Amino acid sequence: MKSTSFVSTDAIRASFSSAMSSMYRTEVPAYGTLLSLVAKVNAQTLAASPELRHRLEQTDTLDRISEERHGAIRVGTPAELAMLRRVFAIMGMYPVGYYDLSEAGVPVHSTAFRPSSDASLKINPFRVFTSLLRLDLVANPELRDEARKVLEARQIFTAEAISLIEKAETEGGLNADDAALFVQEILETFRWHDHASVSGELYDRLHDAHRLIADVVSFKGPHINHLTPRTLDIDAVQDLMPAHGISPKAVIEGPPTRACPILLRQTSFKALEENVSFRNAQGQWEAGSHTARFGEIEQRGIALTPKGRALYDQLLAKSREVVRPAADGSNAEAYVAALADAFKAFPDDWNDIRINGLGYFRCSVVECFPLNTLSPREAANIETLVAMGAVQFDPIVYEDFLPVSAAGIFQSNLGDDASQKFTASPSQREFEEQLGVPVLDEFAHYESLEKASIDACLRHFKPIALAS
Ligand code: OOG
Ligand code: NI
């Protein structure tokens, strides 16, 4: 029988996001420190910039920021990935984008599960960057087979989780009690395990192949490896981190500091070395360690069009030809200067970005605009309406990721010895087959949001445009 009292997928996601955050705060205390630092800086930034506060209020996006974060997990088999797709769908999170990380020397490919509609993003924009290990990129066939056997033998979901997933799918939703239980059971999948499921000897061999392979294969489940709050001023948080006992990586990844933020800027603190026990040949537990979990913060800017993204990629590459940031931070200042210099070629004014077709914007009607000043011809043209002040525009926030250009985050967390190379081999079709659905194309999605906002404005002025 179909129940009418289902909890909304948005509410389940919000409760899951909050449960993950509490769990990670207990597991990695420095994450809690970062959260309070980010909250403090965000409050100061808003106090110092009434205009920013006003636009965030006007676009109904202020409230989401304090709750906003993303997490990252890495799974080992196509079956695990396909099941996660079903889990996230119950929370209103769908796969957006395909990322080939073999390009950055990491043997995984990925997508981000996230809400896609405006309304859902406003309620809670929680996203989970989800990577699937590519055993096909492991050169040694014996090691590949051993890893596959270990992965195929594990079950990362509890029995209760599986029955609730099936129930949600057959009945079309979950009632309040089931939704609360579902969140608790799914949390189990992402919990940290300090007892490895492989021997120390196998762990070492996996680790020699790539630190990330050891991370995916050696444990009972895909522990959450970081949770990232969103800040409105990443430079300020980066500067304040040392005074709060956290030492950040030397440079912020992504674009430089700008008046009009674009895409995504991120910085992190190094992964912790944690105590882990491994079983030895006699079946006894032996002490060892593993490094996987870290902290990260991010600042989000406007979503770029393919043209804007190409310019971004080109300018980033140009700055890296001048200075490549060293892992020890010794040339950080020179890098920051080279980056700022290269990005002088990227317009730093919202209207210039819009007119040059570099970014996506959401248009809206200016409510107090005197309609009787518009001629029918003016009322039918969006550019004229913008120029006359009848329509305003706000940047559409980039909701996705830049893991390849921010390969620095991976590298700084993999340790300096992790320079293994993998041949870049994007394999989106295979990924989508394993996932069970195609991923949403993020450019097409942003474009449709922009177009819908323009259409709504034109509809508003249509009575005038049609008047003769
Ligand atoms: C995922 C890293 C990707 C980001 O912010 O770009 C990511 C991982 O290390 O598993 O979270
Ligand atoms: Ni991240």
Short mmCIF file of C-alpha atoms and ligand atoms in Angstrom, two decimals:
data_model
loop_
_atom_site.label_atom_id
_atom_site.label_comp_id
_atom_site.label_asym_id
_atom_site.label_seq_id
_atom_site.Cartn_x
_atom_site.Cartn_y
_atom_site.Cartn_z
CA MET A 1 0.00 0.00 0.00
CA LYS A 2 1.34 3.42 -0.89
CA SER A 3 1.93 5.67 2.09
CA THR A 4 1.24 9.37 1.75
CA SER A 5 3.59 10.37 4.54
CA PHE A 6 6.96 10.01 2.85
CA VAL A 7 9.81 12.20 4.02
CA SER A 8 11.09 14.34 1.13
CA THR A 9 14.37 13.30 -0.50
CA ASP A 10 15.70 16.79 0.36
CA ALA A 11 15.01 16.25 4.05
CA ILE A 12 16.72 12.85 4.02
CA ARG A 13 19.78 14.42 2.36
CA ALA A 14 19.90 17.25 4.90
CA SER A 15 19.73 14.79 7.76
CA PHE A 16 22.38 12.55 6.20
CA SER A 17 24.70 15.52 5.60
CA SER A 18 24.37 16.56 9.21
CA ALA A 19 24.91 12.99 10.49
CA MET A 20 28.06 12.64 8.34
CA SER A 21 29.36 15.94 9.68
CA SER A 22 28.88 14.89 13.32
CA MET A 23 30.53 11.55 12.67
CA TYR A 24 33.53 13.12 10.94
CA ARG A 25 33.90 15.75 13.65
CA THR A 26 34.29 12.95 16.18
CA GLU A 27 36.63 10.97 13.95
CA VAL A 28 38.82 13.91 12.81
CA PRO A 29 38.73 16.73 15.40
CA ALA A 30 40.62 19.16 13.13
CA TYR A 31 37.54 19.13 10.87
CA GLY A 32 35.56 20.63 13.76
CA THR A 33 38.17 23.37 14.14
CA LEU A 34 37.92 24.13 10.42
CA LEU A 35 34.12 24.33 10.67
CA SER A 36 34.21 26.96 13.39
CA LEU A 37 36.95 28.92 11.62
CA VAL A 38 34.95 28.94 8.39
CA ALA A 39 31.78 30.04 10.24
CA LYS A 40 33.70 32.93 11.84
CA VAL A 41 35.26 34.10 8.57
CA ASN A 42 31.94 33.82 6.72
CA ALA A 43 30.23 35.98 9.33
CA GLN A 44 33.01 38.59 9.08
CA THR A 45 32.91 38.55 5.28
CA LEU A 46 29.15 39.11 5.24
CA ALA A 47 29.41 41.91 7.82
CA ALA A 48 32.08 43.63 5.74
CA SER A 49 30.19 43.25 2.47
CA PRO A 50 26.50 44.21 2.72
CA GLU A 51 26.21 43.96 -1.06
CA LEU A 52 27.29 40.29 -1.04
CA ARG A 53 24.87 39.58 1.80
CA HIS A 54 22.06 41.32 -0.09
CA ARG A 55 22.63 39.33 -3.32
CA LEU A 56 22.80 36.05 -1.37
CA GLU A 57 19.55 36.95 0.39
CA GLN A 58 17.89 38.05 -2.82
CA THR A 59 18.80 34.82 -4.57
CA ASP A 60 17.71 32.84 -1.52
CA THR A 61 21.17 31.27 -1.19
CA LEU A 62 22.42 32.71 2.10
CA ASP A 63 21.00 30.01 4.36
CA ARG A 64 22.49 27.09 2.49
CA ILE A 65 26.07 28.31 2.93
CA SER A 66 26.49 27.58 6.64
CA GLU A 67 25.25 24.02 6.07
CA GLU A 68 27.17 23.50 2.86
CA ARG A 69 29.84 20.86 2.43
CA HIS A 70 31.03 18.09 0.16
CA GLY A 71 32.56 14.75 0.98
CA ALA A 72 34.60 12.21 -0.95
CA ILE A 73 34.61 8.41 -1.02
CA ARG A 74 36.32 5.77 -3.14
CA VAL A 75 34.73 2.43 -3.96
CA GLY A 76 36.23 -0.75 -5.29
CA THR A 77 33.71 -2.47 -7.57
CA PRO A 78 31.07 -1.59 -10.17
CA ALA A 79 28.45 -3.27 -7.95
CA GLU A 80 29.35 -0.95 -5.06
CA LEU A 81 29.09 2.06 -7.36
CA ALA A 82 25.72 0.95 -8.75
CA MET A 83 24.33 0.43 -5.24
CA LEU A 84 25.55 3.87 -4.17
CA ARG A 85 23.68 5.35 -7.09
CA ARG A 86 20.49 3.85 -5.64
CA VAL A 87 21.36 5.05 -2.12
CA PHE A 88 22.00 8.62 -3.24
CA ALA A 89 18.84 8.72 -5.37
CA ILE A 90 16.84 8.17 -2.16
CA MET A 91 18.46 11.39 -0.89
CA GLY A 92 17.81 13.32 -4.11
CA MET A 93 21.44 13.14 -5.25
CA TYR A 94 22.20 12.28 -8.86
CA PRO A 95 25.47 11.71 -10.73
CA VAL A 96 26.71 14.90 -12.39
CA GLY A 97 29.86 15.03 -14.51
CA TYR A 98 32.58 12.51 -15.35
CA TYR A 99 36.12 13.00 -14.09
CA ASP A 100 39.06 10.97 -15.37
CA LEU A 101 41.67 11.12 -12.64
CA SER A 102 44.16 8.85 -14.40
CA GLU A 103 45.20 12.14 -16.00
CA ALA A 104 46.37 13.29 -12.58
CA GLY A 105 48.19 10.03 -11.88
CA VAL A 106 45.41 8.52 -9.77
CA PRO A 107 43.90 5.17 -10.88
CA VAL A 108 40.23 6.10 -10.46
CA HIS A 109 37.41 7.71 -12.38
CA SER A 110 34.61 9.59 -10.72
CA THR A 111 31.36 11.46 -10.65
CA ALA A 112 29.72 13.75 -8.09
CA PHE A 113 26.37 12.80 -6.60
CA ARG A 114 24.49 15.99 -5.89
CA PRO A 115 21.10 17.65 -5.99
CA SER A 116 20.55 19.26 -9.39
CA SER A 117 17.44 21.43 -9.18
CA ASP A 118 17.65 24.97 -7.82
CA ALA A 119 15.03 24.25 -5.19
CA SER A 120 16.90 21.20 -3.86
CA LEU A 121 20.27 22.98 -3.89
CA LYS A 122 18.78 25.75 -1.78
CA ILE A 123 17.45 23.31 0.79
CA ASN A 124 20.74 21.46 1.13
CA PRO A 125 23.51 21.25 -1.50
CA PHE A 126 25.38 18.26 0.01
CA ARG A 127 27.50 16.51 -2.62
CA VAL A 128 29.66 13.41 -2.54
CA PHE A 129 32.57 13.07 -4.93
CA THR A 130 32.60 9.36 -5.67
CA SER A 131 35.50 7.52 -7.27
CA LEU A 132 35.66 3.99 -8.61
CA LEU A 133 39.02 2.23 -8.46
CA ARG A 134 40.30 1.14 -11.87
CA LEU A 135 41.99 -2.17 -11.35
CA ASP A 136 42.53 -2.30 -15.13
CA LEU A 137 45.22 0.33 -14.59
CA VAL A 138 47.14 -1.88 -12.15
CA ALA A 139 50.07 -3.29 -14.09
CA ASN A 140 50.79 -6.46 -12.07
CA PRO A 141 48.16 -9.13 -12.98
CA GLU A 142 48.59 -11.14 -9.75
CA LEU A 143 48.14 -8.12 -7.57
CA ARG A 144 45.12 -7.08 -9.65
CA ASP A 145 43.50 -10.50 -9.09
CA GLU A 146 44.23 -10.52 -5.38
CA ALA A 147 42.74 -7.04 -5.00
CA ARG A 148 39.68 -8.04 -7.00
CA LYS A 149 39.07 -11.10 -4.81
CA VAL A 150 39.30 -9.05 -1.61
CA LEU A 151 36.89 -6.47 -3.00
CA GLU A 152 34.40 -8.99 -4.30
CA ALA A 153 34.24 -10.71 -0.91
CA ARG A 154 33.23 -7.60 1.02
CA GLN A 155 29.76 -6.19 1.61
CA ILE A 156 29.89 -2.46 2.32
CA PHE A 157 26.15 -2.12 3.10
CA THR A 158 24.36 -3.44 6.16
CA ALA A 159 21.46 -5.87 5.63
CA GLU A 160 19.06 -3.24 7.05
CA ALA A 161 20.38 -0.64 4.59
CA ILE A 162 19.74 -2.96 1.66
CA SER A 163 16.20 -3.76 2.75
CA LEU A 164 15.42 -0.04 3.25
CA ILE A 165 16.79 0.79 -0.21
CA GLU A 166 14.54 -1.85 -1.72
CA LYS A 167 11.59 -0.64 0.31
CA ALA A 168 12.12 2.98 -0.77
CA GLU A 169 12.29 1.89 -4.39
CA THR A 170 9.21 -0.31 -4.37
CA GLU A 171 7.04 2.01 -2.31
CA GLY A 172 8.34 5.26 -3.78
CA GLY A 173 9.73 6.73 -0.55
CA LEU A 174 10.41 6.29 3.17
CA ASN A 175 8.31 7.33 6.15
CA ALA A 176 9.91 9.27 9.03
CA ASP A 177 10.98 6.23 11.06
CA ASP A 178 12.41 4.43 8.05
CA ALA A 179 14.18 7.57 6.84
CA ALA A 180 15.90 8.02 10.22
CA LEU A 181 16.92 4.36 10.23
CA PHE A 182 18.13 4.62 6.62
CA VAL A 183 20.43 7.54 7.51
CA GLN A 184 21.89 5.60 10.46
CA GLU A 185 22.44 2.46 8.39
CA ILE A 186 24.04 4.29 5.46
CA LEU A 187 26.35 6.09 7.88
CA GLU A 188 27.80 2.66 8.71
CA THR A 189 29.09 2.33 5.14
CA PHE A 190 31.23 5.46 5.47
CA ARG A 191 32.60 4.87 8.93
CA TRP A 192 36.34 4.54 9.58
CA HIS A 193 37.68 1.06 10.39
CA ASP A 194 40.94 0.81 12.29
CA HIS A 195 41.28 -2.91 11.64
CA ALA A 196 42.31 -3.64 8.08
CA SER A 197 40.72 -6.52 6.22
CA VAL A 198 44.00 -7.53 4.54
CA SER A 199 47.35 -8.65 5.92
CA GLY A 200 50.16 -6.14 6.42
CA GLU A 201 52.04 -7.94 3.69
CA LEU A 202 49.28 -7.49 1.08
CA TYR A 203 48.72 -3.90 2.26
CA ASP A 204 52.38 -3.12 1.54
CA ARG A 205 52.18 -4.55 -1.96
CA LEU A 206 48.97 -2.64 -2.71
CA HIS A 207 50.55 0.48 -1.30
CA ASP A 208 53.61 0.08 -3.52
CA ALA A 209 51.32 -0.07 -6.56
CA HIS A 210 49.59 3.16 -5.42
CA ARG A 211 48.67 4.51 -2.01
CA LEU A 212 45.10 4.96 -3.16
CA ILE A 213 44.76 1.30 -4.17
CA ALA A 214 45.72 0.29 -0.63
CA ASP A 215 43.19 2.78 0.71
CA VAL A 216 40.31 1.33 -1.33
CA VAL A 217 41.12 -2.38 -1.03
CA SER A 218 42.35 -2.80 2.55
CA PHE A 219 39.26 -1.85 4.55
CA LYS A 220 35.75 -3.07 5.21
CA GLY A 221 34.21 -0.03 3.60
CA PRO A 222 34.72 3.23 1.71
CA HIS A 223 35.41 5.54 4.67
CA ILE A 224 34.69 9.18 4.03
CA ASN A 225 38.15 10.68 3.38
CA HIS A 226 37.29 14.36 3.82
CA LEU A 227 34.40 16.75 4.34
CA THR A 228 34.76 20.25 2.98
CA PRO A 229 32.91 23.32 4.25
CA ARG A 230 32.35 26.28 1.92
CA THR A 231 33.91 29.61 2.83
CA LEU A 232 33.19 33.04 1.42
CA ASP A 233 36.87 34.06 1.80
CA ILE A 234 39.36 31.25 1.35
CA ASP A 235 42.39 33.55 1.58
CA ALA A 236 41.34 34.65 5.06
CA VAL A 237 40.79 31.06 6.27
CA GLN A 238 44.12 29.94 4.77
CA ASP A 239 45.89 32.75 6.67
CA LEU A 240 44.14 31.94 9.95
CA MET A 241 44.66 28.17 9.84
CA PRO A 242 48.18 28.09 11.40
CA ALA A 243 47.03 30.14 14.43
CA HIS A 244 44.35 27.46 14.98
CA GLY A 245 46.88 24.64 14.96
CA ILE A 246 46.23 23.50 11.39
CA SER A 247 48.95 23.67 8.79
CA PRO A 248 47.54 24.15 5.29
CA LYS A 249 49.21 23.21 2.04
CA ALA A 250 51.38 25.98 0.65
CA VAL A 251 49.11 27.34 -2.08
CA ILE A 252 45.40 27.50 -2.79
CA GLU A 253 44.44 25.40 -5.83
CA GLY A 254 42.47 26.80 -8.72
CA PRO A 255 42.06 30.40 -9.89
CA PRO A 256 43.72 33.35 -8.11
CA THR A 257 41.99 35.79 -5.74
CA ARG A 258 39.58 37.88 -7.82
CA ALA A 259 36.82 40.46 -7.41
CA CYS A 260 34.49 38.09 -9.31
CA PRO A 261 35.24 34.55 -8.11
CA ILE A 262 35.19 31.86 -10.80
CA LEU A 263 34.79 28.08 -10.48
CA LEU A 264 36.37 26.70 -7.35
CA ARG A 265 39.34 27.46 -5.09
CA GLN A 266 40.43 24.82 -2.59
CA THR A 267 43.06 24.25 0.04
CA SER A 268 43.62 21.40 2.47
CA PHE A 269 45.63 20.14 5.39
CA LYS A 270 47.68 17.02 5.09
CA ALA A 271 46.19 13.60 5.64
CA LEU A 272 46.63 12.23 9.14
CA GLU A 273 48.81 9.22 9.82
CA GLU A 274 46.47 6.94 11.75
CA ASN A 275 46.98 3.74 13.71
CA VAL A 276 45.60 0.69 11.95
CA SER A 277 45.96 -3.01 12.83
CA PHE A 278 46.72 -5.71 10.28
CA ARG A 279 46.48 -9.46 10.71
CA ASN A 280 49.77 -11.31 10.41
CA ALA A 281 50.37 -14.83 9.05
CA GLN A 282 49.59 -16.27 12.52
CA GLY A 283 46.23 -14.54 12.56
CA GLN A 284 47.23 -12.02 15.24
CA TRP A 285 46.65 -8.29 15.05
CA GLU A 286 49.77 -6.19 14.49
CA ALA A 287 50.08 -2.44 14.80
CA GLY A 288 50.63 -0.37 11.67
CA SER A 289 49.45 2.89 10.16
CA HIS A 290 47.55 4.30 7.21
CA THR A 291 47.20 7.78 5.79
CA ALA A 292 43.96 8.72 4.08
CA ARG A 293 41.81 11.26 5.85
CA PHE A 294 42.34 14.98 5.52
CA GLY A 295 40.59 18.33 5.76
CA GLU A 296 39.72 20.73 2.98
CA ILE A 297 37.94 24.05 2.52
CA GLU A 298 36.63 25.63 -0.64
CA GLN A 299 35.29 28.87 -2.07
CA ARG A 300 32.85 28.63 -4.94
CA GLY A 301 32.51 31.09 -7.81
CA ILE A 302 30.59 31.31 -11.05
CA ALA A 303 30.05 28.30 -13.34
CA LEU A 304 31.93 28.86 -16.59
CA THR A 305 30.73 28.10 -20.11
CA PRO A 306 32.88 25.79 -22.28
CA LYS A 307 34.50 28.97 -23.67
CA GLY A 308 35.21 30.29 -20.16
CA ARG A 309 36.50 26.92 -19.02
CA ALA A 310 38.85 26.71 -22.01
CA LEU A 311 40.22 30.15 -21.14
CA TYR A 312 40.60 29.10 -17.50
CA ASP A 313 42.49 25.92 -18.47
CA GLN A 314 44.71 27.85 -20.85
CA LEU A 315 45.62 30.54 -18.29
CA LEU A 316 46.26 27.99 -15.54
CA ALA A 317 48.57 26.06 -17.87
CA LYS A 318 50.32 29.31 -18.80
CA SER A 319 50.99 30.22 -15.18
CA ARG A 320 52.36 26.73 -14.54
CA GLU A 321 54.81 27.14 -17.38
CA VAL A 322 56.23 30.11 -15.48
CA VAL A 323 56.22 28.55 -11.99
CA ARG A 324 55.18 25.08 -10.87
CA PRO A 325 54.21 25.13 -7.18
CA ALA A 326 56.76 23.08 -5.20
CA ALA A 327 55.37 20.62 -2.60
CA ASP A 328 57.45 22.25 0.17
CA GLY A 329 55.99 25.68 -0.49
CA SER A 330 59.40 27.22 -1.24
CA ASN A 331 58.15 29.07 -4.34
CA ALA A 332 54.61 29.80 -3.16
CA GLU A 333 54.94 33.56 -3.54
CA ALA A 334 56.32 33.31 -7.08
CA TYR A 335 53.49 30.92 -7.98
CA VAL A 336 50.79 33.23 -6.62
CA ALA A 337 52.31 36.13 -8.59
CA ALA A 338 52.52 34.12 -11.83
CA LEU A 339 48.92 32.96 -11.41
CA ALA A 340 47.62 36.48 -10.81
CA ASP A 341 49.58 37.69 -13.80
CA ALA A 342 48.27 35.00 -16.17
CA PHE A 343 44.66 35.63 -15.07
CA LYS A 344 44.79 39.32 -16.00
CA ALA A 345 43.49 38.04 -19.33
CA PHE A 346 40.27 36.77 -17.69
CA PRO A 347 37.69 39.61 -17.35
CA ASP A 348 37.06 40.43 -13.68
CA ASP A 349 33.72 42.21 -13.98
CA TRP A 350 30.38 40.35 -14.01
CA ASN A 351 29.03 42.13 -17.04
CA ASP A 352 32.25 41.60 -19.02
CA ILE A 353 32.16 37.92 -18.13
CA ARG A 354 28.53 37.75 -19.27
CA ILE A 355 28.96 39.73 -22.50
CA ASN A 356 31.97 37.63 -23.46
CA GLY A 357 30.00 34.42 -22.95
CA LEU A 358 32.44 33.13 -20.32
CA GLY A 359 30.05 32.37 -17.46
CA TYR A 360 26.45 31.36 -16.71
CA PHE A 361 24.05 33.85 -15.12
CA ARG A 362 20.58 33.75 -13.68
CA CYS A 363 18.44 36.65 -14.89
CA SER A 364 15.61 38.07 -12.80
CA VAL A 365 13.08 40.87 -13.13
CA VAL A 366 13.78 44.09 -11.20
CA GLU A 367 10.48 44.43 -9.36
CA CYS A 368 10.34 48.23 -9.02
CA PHE A 369 11.17 48.94 -12.67
CA PRO A 370 8.56 51.32 -14.21
CA LEU A 371 6.97 49.22 -16.94
CA ASN A 372 5.47 52.20 -18.79
CA THR A 373 8.97 53.32 -19.86
CA LEU A 374 9.42 50.23 -22.08
CA SER A 375 8.54 50.07 -25.73
CA PRO A 376 7.27 46.74 -27.16
CA ARG A 377 10.59 46.25 -29.00
CA GLU A 378 12.62 46.86 -25.83
CA ALA A 379 10.41 44.53 -23.80
CA ALA A 380 11.11 41.66 -26.20
CA ASN A 381 14.90 41.84 -26.05
CA ILE A 382 16.76 40.49 -23.03
CA GLU A 383 19.95 42.51 -23.71
CA THR A 384 17.97 45.74 -23.92
CA LEU A 385 16.09 44.85 -20.75
CA VAL A 386 19.42 44.30 -18.97
CA ALA A 387 20.89 47.53 -20.35
CA MET A 388 17.81 49.49 -19.23
CA GLY A 389 17.89 48.03 -15.73
CA ALA A 390 14.62 46.10 -16.04
CA VAL A 391 16.42 42.76 -15.68
CA GLN A 392 19.31 42.00 -13.32
CA PHE A 393 21.67 39.04 -13.37
CA ASP A 394 23.48 37.00 -10.72
CA PRO A 395 26.28 34.50 -11.30
CA ILE A 396 25.18 30.84 -11.22
CA VAL A 397 27.35 29.09 -8.63
CA TYR A 398 29.66 26.33 -9.83
CA GLU A 399 28.34 23.24 -8.02
CA ASP A 400 30.90 20.79 -9.42
CA PHE A 401 34.58 19.93 -9.09
CA LEU A 402 38.03 20.53 -10.60
CA PRO A 403 39.95 17.50 -9.37
CA VAL A 404 42.38 17.27 -12.26
CA SER A 405 43.49 20.89 -12.31
CA ALA A 406 43.60 20.65 -8.51
CA ALA A 407 45.75 17.51 -8.70
CA GLY A 408 47.79 19.29 -6.03
CA ILE A 409 45.20 18.21 -3.46
CA PHE A 410 45.71 14.57 -4.40
CA GLN A 411 49.47 14.90 -4.57
CA SER A 412 49.84 16.65 -1.24
CA ASN A 413 47.80 13.92 0.36
CA LEU A 414 49.44 11.02 -1.35
CA GLY A 415 52.86 11.96 -0.04
CA ASP A 416 55.81 13.11 -2.04
CA ASP A 417 56.89 9.61 -2.99
CA ALA A 418 53.66 8.95 -4.85
CA SER A 419 54.67 9.94 -8.33
CA GLN A 420 53.37 6.81 -10.07
CA LYS A 421 52.18 7.49 -13.59
CA PHE A 422 49.07 6.10 -15.23
CA THR A 423 48.17 6.58 -18.84
CA ALA A 424 45.28 8.99 -19.16
CA SER A 425 42.38 6.88 -20.37
CA PRO A 426 38.97 8.42 -19.98
CA SER A 427 36.33 5.74 -20.07
CA GLN A 428 33.04 7.51 -19.50
CA ARG A 429 30.93 4.97 -21.36
CA GLU A 430 32.21 2.10 -19.24
CA PHE A 431 31.75 4.15 -16.06
CA GLU A 432 28.15 4.90 -16.98
CA GLU A 433 27.44 1.26 -17.76
CA GLN A 434 28.75 0.29 -14.34
CA LEU A 435 26.86 3.09 -12.65
CA GLY A 436 23.67 2.05 -14.40
CA VAL A 437 22.73 5.51 -15.73
CA PRO A 438 24.40 8.24 -17.79
CA VAL A 439 25.87 11.14 -15.81
CA LEU A 440 24.34 14.58 -16.24
CA ASP A 441 26.39 16.92 -18.44
CA GLU A 442 27.16 19.89 -16.20
CA PHE A 443 27.54 22.43 -19.01
CA ALA A 444 24.19 21.53 -20.56
CA HIS A 445 22.63 21.73 -17.10
CA TYR A 446 23.97 25.24 -16.29
CA GLU A 447 22.97 26.39 -19.75
CA SER A 448 19.40 25.18 -19.21
CA LEU A 449 19.22 27.02 -15.87
CA GLU A 450 20.37 30.24 -17.55
CA LYS A 451 17.95 29.82 -20.42
CA ALA A 452 15.02 29.11 -18.11
CA SER A 453 15.74 32.33 -16.20
CA ILE A 454 15.85 34.37 -19.44
CA ASP A 455 12.62 32.78 -20.65
CA ALA A 456 10.91 33.63 -17.35
CA CYS A 457 11.98 37.31 -17.68
CA LEU A 458 10.75 37.51 -21.27
CA ARG A 459 7.46 35.95 -20.23
CA HIS A 460 7.10 38.63 -17.57
CA PHE A 461 7.46 41.43 -20.16
CA LYS A 462 5.46 39.67 -22.85
CA PRO A 463 2.26 41.72 -22.37
CA ILE A 464 4.25 44.86 -23.18
CA ALA A 465 6.15 43.23 -26.04
CA LEU A 466 2.84 42.20 -27.62
CA ALA A 467 1.16 45.58 -27.14
CA SER A 468 0.94 47.65 -30.26
C1 OOG B 1 38.54 12.89 -4.13
C2 OOG B 1 39.11 14.22 -4.37
C3 OOG B 1 38.19 15.14 -5.15
C4 OOG B 1 37.72 17.58 -4.66
O1 OOG B 1 37.37 18.43 -3.83
O2 OOG B 1 38.16 17.88 -5.79
C5 OOG B 1 37.60 16.16 -4.28
C6 OOG B 1 39.41 11.94 -3.35
O3 OOG B 1 40.52 12.27 -2.88
O4 OOG B 1 38.93 10.81 -3.20
O5 OOG B 1 37.05 15.91 -3.24
NI NI B 2 37.24 17.60 -1.94
#
